[in-house]
Coordinates of C-alpha atoms in Angstrom, one line a residue:
X1 CA -32.7 -85.8 -57.0
X2 CA -31.5 -88.9 -60.0
X3 CA -35.2 -87.4 -60.9
X4 CA -34.6 -83.8 -61.3
X5 CA -30.6 -85.2 -63.0
X6 CA -32.8 -87.4 -65.9
X7 CA -35.5 -84.7 -66.6
X8 CA -32.7 -81.8 -67.4
X9 CA -30.2 -84.9 -69.0
X10 CA -33.4 -85.8 -71.4
X11 CA -34.0 -82.4 -72.0
X12 CA -30.4 -80.8 -73.1
X13 CA -30.5 -84.4 -74.9
X14 CA -33.6 -84.1 -76.9
X15 CA -32.3 -80.3 -77.4
X16 CA -29.2 -81.6 -79.6
X17 CA -31.2 -84.3 -81.3
X18 CA -33.5 -81.8 -82.4
X19 CA -30.7 -79.3 -83.9
X20 CA -29.0 -81.8 -85.4
X21 CA -32.2 -83.5 -87.2
X22 CA -32.4 -80.0 -88.2
X23 CA -28.5 -79.4 -90.0
X24 CA -28.3 -83.5 -90.9
X25 CA -28.6 -84.4 -94.5
X26 CA -30.8 -86.9 -95.3
X27 CA -29.9 -90.4 -95.2
X28 CA -29.5 -91.1 -99.2
X29 CA -27.0 -94.4 -99.7
X30 CA -28.4 -97.7 -98.4
X31 CA -26.9 -99.0 -95.3
X32 CA -29.7 -101.3 -94.4
X33 CA -27.4 -104.2 -94.6
X34 CA -23.9 -103.0 -93.0
X35 CA -25.7 -101.0 -90.3
X36 CA -29.4 -101.7 -89.8
X37 CA -30.8 -98.1 -91.0
X38 CA -33.2 -96.8 -93.6
X39 CA -32.8 -94.4 -96.0
X40 CA -36.6 -92.2 -96.4
X41 CA -37.2 -94.2 -99.8
X42 CA -36.4 -97.5 -98.3
X43 CA -38.9 -97.1 -95.3
X44 CA -41.3 -96.5 -98.3
X45 CA -40.7 -99.4 -99.7
X46 CA -40.5 -101.3 -96.3
X47 CA -44.5 -99.0 -95.4
X48 CA -45.4 -100.5 -99.2
X49 CA -45.3 -103.9 -97.7
X50 CA -46.7 -103.8 -95.0
X51 CA -49.4 -101.6 -95.6
X52 CA -50.1 -104.2 -98.4
X53 CA -49.4 -107.7 -96.3
X54 CA -51.6 -106.1 -93.6
X55 CA -54.8 -103.8 -94.5
X56 CA -55.0 -102.4 -90.5
X57 CA -52.6 -100.2 -91.5
X58 CA -52.4 -97.7 -93.7
X59 CA -51.0 -94.4 -94.9
X60 CA -51.5 -91.2 -93.3
X61 CA -50.5 -88.0 -94.2
X62 CA -50.9 -85.8 -90.6
X63 CA -50.9 -82.6 -90.5
X64 CA -50.5 -80.4 -94.0
X65 CA -48.0 -78.0 -91.7
X66 CA -45.9 -80.8 -90.1
X67 CA -45.0 -82.9 -93.2
X68 CA -41.5 -83.5 -93.6
X69 CA -39.4 -82.5 -97.7
X70 CA -37.9 -86.2 -97.7
X71 CA -41.4 -88.2 -97.8
X72 CA -44.1 -88.3 -99.9
X73 CA -46.8 -85.6 -98.9
X74 CA -49.4 -88.8 -98.4
X75 CA -47.1 -90.8 -96.5
X76 CA -45.7 -89.2 -93.8
X77 CA -46.3 -92.0 -91.2
X78 CA -48.0 -95.5 -91.2
X79 CA -51.1 -96.3 -88.9
X80 CA -53.4 -98.9 -87.4
X81 CA -56.0 -97.9 -85.3
X82 CA -58.2 -99.3 -82.7
X83 CA -55.6 -102.4 -81.4
X84 CA -56.8 -105.1 -78.5
X85 CA -54.9 -104.7 -75.4
X86 CA -54.6 -107.8 -73.2
X87 CA -54.2 -107.7 -69.4
X88 CA -50.1 -107.4 -68.4
X89 CA -48.5 -108.2 -65.2
X90 CA -45.9 -106.9 -63.7
X91 CA -45.0 -110.7 -62.9
X92 CA -44.2 -111.3 -66.0
X93 CA -40.1 -111.6 -66.7
X94 CA -37.6 -110.7 -69.3
X95 CA -35.1 -111.9 -71.2
X96 CA -32.0 -109.9 -72.2
X97 CA -32.0 -109.4 -76.6
X98 CA -30.0 -106.1 -77.0
X99 CA -29.0 -103.7 -74.1
X100 CA -32.9 -102.1 -74.0
X101 CA -34.5 -105.3 -76.1
X102 CA -36.0 -107.8 -74.5
X103 CA -38.1 -110.9 -74.9
X104 CA -40.7 -112.2 -72.4
X105 CA -39.8 -115.2 -69.9
X106 CA -36.2 -113.8 -68.2
X107 CA -34.3 -112.2 -65.1
X108 CA -34.8 -108.5 -66.5
X109 CA -31.7 -105.9 -66.6
X110 CA -32.2 -101.7 -66.1
X111 CA -30.2 -99.4 -68.3
X112 CA -30.8 -95.4 -68.9
X113 CA -33.0 -94.3 -71.6
X114 CA -31.4 -92.0 -72.5
X115 CA -27.8 -93.1 -74.3
X116 CA -25.0 -90.9 -73.8
X117 CA -24.1 -87.8 -76.7
X118 CA -21.0 -89.1 -77.6
X119 CA -22.2 -92.6 -77.7
X120 CA -24.7 -91.7 -79.5
X121 CA -24.4 -92.6 -83.9
X122 CA -22.1 -96.0 -82.7
X123 CA -24.4 -98.0 -84.5
X124 CA -21.5 -101.0 -85.1
X125 CA -20.6 -101.8 -81.4
X126 CA -20.4 -105.7 -81.0
X127 CA -23.3 -108.1 -80.1
X128 CA -22.5 -110.7 -78.4
X129 CA -23.9 -114.4 -78.8
X130 CA -26.2 -114.7 -75.8
X131 CA -27.7 -111.3 -76.5
X132 CA -29.6 -112.1 -79.4
X133 CA -31.3 -116.6 -79.5
X134 CA -28.8 -117.0 -83.8
X135 CA -32.5 -119.8 -84.3
X136 CA -33.6 -119.1 -87.6
X137 CA -36.9 -119.7 -86.5
X138 CA -36.6 -116.5 -84.7
X139 CA -37.4 -115.1 -88.2
X140 CA -40.6 -115.1 -90.4
X141 CA -40.5 -117.0 -93.3
X142 CA -41.8 -114.2 -96.1
X143 CA -42.5 -116.8 -98.2
X144 CA -44.9 -118.3 -95.8
X145 CA -46.4 -114.4 -94.5
X146 CA -50.0 -113.6 -94.2
X147 CA -51.1 -110.4 -92.6
X148 CA -53.3 -112.4 -90.6
X149 CA -49.9 -113.5 -88.4
X150 CA -49.1 -110.1 -87.6
X151 CA -52.2 -108.8 -86.9
X152 CA -54.8 -110.5 -84.9
X153 CA -58.1 -109.1 -85.8
X154 CA -59.5 -107.3 -83.3
X155 CA -63.2 -109.9 -83.7
X156 CA -60.5 -112.5 -82.4
X157 CA -59.2 -111.1 -78.8
X158 CA -61.3 -112.6 -76.2
X159 CA -61.9 -110.4 -72.9
X160 CA -63.5 -112.1 -69.8
X161 CA -66.9 -110.3 -68.4
X162 CA -65.8 -112.0 -65.2
X163 CA -62.1 -110.7 -65.2
X164 CA -62.5 -106.6 -63.8
X165 CA -58.5 -105.5 -65.0
X166 CA -59.1 -102.8 -67.1
X167 CA -56.4 -103.5 -69.8
X168 CA -58.6 -106.6 -71.3
X169 CA -60.3 -103.9 -72.5
X170 CA -57.9 -101.2 -74.2
X171 CA -56.8 -100.6 -77.4
X172 CA -54.2 -98.7 -78.7
X173 CA -53.8 -96.4 -81.7
X174 CA -49.8 -97.7 -82.7
X175 CA -48.4 -95.1 -85.9
X176 CA -44.5 -95.9 -87.3
X177 CA -42.6 -92.3 -88.1
X178 CA -39.6 -92.1 -89.8
X179 CA -36.5 -90.9 -87.3
X180 CA -33.9 -88.7 -89.3
X181 CA -31.6 -89.1 -87.0
X182 CA -31.4 -92.5 -85.8
X183 CA -32.3 -93.3 -89.5
X184 CA -34.8 -96.1 -87.8
X185 CA -38.5 -96.0 -87.9
X186 CA -40.2 -94.8 -84.6
X187 CA -42.8 -95.7 -82.9
X188 CA -45.6 -93.8 -81.0
X189 CA -48.6 -95.1 -79.0
X190 CA -52.0 -93.7 -78.3
X191 CA -54.1 -95.8 -75.9
X192 CA -58.8 -95.2 -75.0
X193 CA -59.4 -96.9 -72.3
X194 CA -62.5 -99.5 -71.9
X195 CA -65.2 -96.1 -72.2
X196 CA -63.0 -95.2 -76.2
X197 CA -61.5 -92.1 -73.5
X198 CA -58.3 -91.5 -74.0
X199 CA -55.9 -93.2 -71.8
X200 CA -53.3 -91.2 -69.7
X201 CA -49.4 -91.9 -69.1
X202 CA -49.4 -93.3 -66.0
X203 CA -52.6 -96.0 -67.8
X204 CA -50.5 -96.4 -70.7
X205 CA -46.9 -97.6 -69.1
X206 CA -49.3 -100.6 -67.2
X207 CA -49.6 -101.8 -70.5
X208 CA -45.8 -101.8 -71.4
X209 CA -42.9 -104.4 -70.3
X210 CA -42.1 -102.6 -66.7
X211 CA -38.3 -103.3 -68.0
X212 CA -39.1 -100.2 -70.1
X213 CA -41.5 -98.5 -69.0
X214 CA -40.4 -94.5 -68.4
X215 CA -36.9 -96.2 -69.2
X216 CA -37.0 -96.5 -73.6
X217 CA -40.4 -95.5 -73.5
X218 CA -41.6 -91.7 -72.5
X219 CA -44.2 -88.7 -73.3
X220 CA -44.1 -86.6 -76.4
X221 CA -46.2 -84.5 -79.3
X222 CA -46.2 -86.8 -81.9
X223 CA -44.4 -85.0 -84.5
X224 CA -47.0 -85.3 -87.1
X225 CA -50.8 -84.8 -85.3
X226 CA -49.0 -82.7 -82.7
X227 CA -50.9 -84.7 -80.2
X228 CA -49.5 -86.1 -76.9
X229 CA -48.7 -89.9 -77.4
X230 CA -46.0 -92.9 -75.7
X231 CA -43.0 -93.4 -77.7
X232 CA -40.0 -95.6 -78.0
X233 CA -36.6 -94.5 -77.9
X234 CA -34.5 -95.9 -81.2
X235 CA -31.4 -95.5 -80.0
X236 CA -31.8 -99.5 -80.3
X237 CA -33.4 -100.2 -83.3
X238 CA -30.9 -99.9 -86.2
X239 CA -28.1 -102.8 -83.6
X240 CA -31.1 -104.8 -83.3
X241 CA -32.0 -104.5 -86.9
X242 CA -28.6 -105.3 -87.8
X243 CA -28.2 -108.2 -85.6
X244 CA -31.6 -109.4 -87.0
X245 CA -30.2 -109.0 -90.4
X246 CA -27.3 -111.1 -89.2
X247 CA -29.3 -114.2 -88.4
X248 CA -30.9 -114.2 -92.0
X249 CA -27.8 -113.7 -94.0
X250 CA -25.6 -117.4 -91.2
X251 CA -29.0 -118.9 -92.3
X252 CA -28.2 -118.5 -95.7
X253 CA -31.3 -116.1 -96.6
X254 CA -31.3 -112.4 -98.2
X255 CA -32.3 -110.1 -96.6
X256 CA -34.9 -108.2 -98.3
X257 CA -35.7 -104.1 -96.7
X258 CA -39.3 -104.1 -98.0
X259 CA -39.3 -106.7 -94.9
X260 CA -37.9 -104.6 -92.5
X261 CA -40.7 -103.0 -90.7
X262 CA -41.9 -106.8 -90.8
X263 CA -39.7 -107.7 -88.3
X264 CA -39.0 -104.7 -87.1
X265 CA -42.8 -105.1 -85.6
X266 CA -41.9 -108.6 -84.3
X267 CA -38.6 -107.8 -81.8
X268 CA -41.0 -104.8 -81.0
X269 CA -43.5 -106.6 -79.4
X270 CA -41.0 -107.4 -76.5
X271 CA -41.5 -104.2 -75.2
X272 CA -45.5 -103.4 -75.7
X273 CA -46.6 -107.4 -75.2
X274 CA -49.7 -106.8 -73.8
X275 CA -51.1 -104.9 -77.6
X276 CA -52.0 -107.8 -79.7
X277 CA -50.7 -106.4 -83.2
X278 CA -47.8 -109.3 -83.0
X279 CA -50.1 -112.1 -81.0
X280 CA -50.3 -115.1 -83.2
X281 CA -47.0 -115.0 -84.9
X282 CA -45.0 -118.2 -85.1
X283 CA -41.9 -117.8 -83.1

């Protein structure tokens, strides 16, 4: 019964978001520091830095018929292809970072994947100190940044021939779109098995933290390609990014909007710990 209720709830919520997205004005004034969100222009600025620092990432236009008018035609979304995926076991634990967001290493909690509609736009709820480690070292120093720190070259990914775990042979295309409703990035995953055949949704969920699989991660058609892909629900993105921005401010650093996606990909690694785009970054 609960599964049916969740399905109905998800359908209603998606209809609400689609309707609201079509009528809501596009964010024009920067609220990066205040709310942890981006304007479309800031999304492009942050994407340009990611592409510049990490050549494995690139801009894509997608299908012209699916292009949105608030982004440049050639910069509809970001994508990196053939990212290696290591084995991930359900024995790995998670600790709370912010509600549905986790970091590997502690005790787990559970939450519903779809937020209540009345609560959806409340970006400014208090975040307690024990939800995020305020250690300044958690924020990468862009002055020392090197593209090799963010995306591990596929040639360095090691695979044991004696290990029969299929996940070690998998790879993923990861794309980042701009979500107009949440005013944040939205991540899509499309996976391949060892024979380069597309993974089924249930196979993709095996490569995702089990605290998030089928909760904050579900499947829908990619907005710019139409291909069914797993996506990470963006309802918590702004709250977590706001907290990370505050950590920088408390450490005496000036947050830069062009660094947004670098930080975003860092905290996202808790959801997809087996996908090695963030494998070598110092924490």
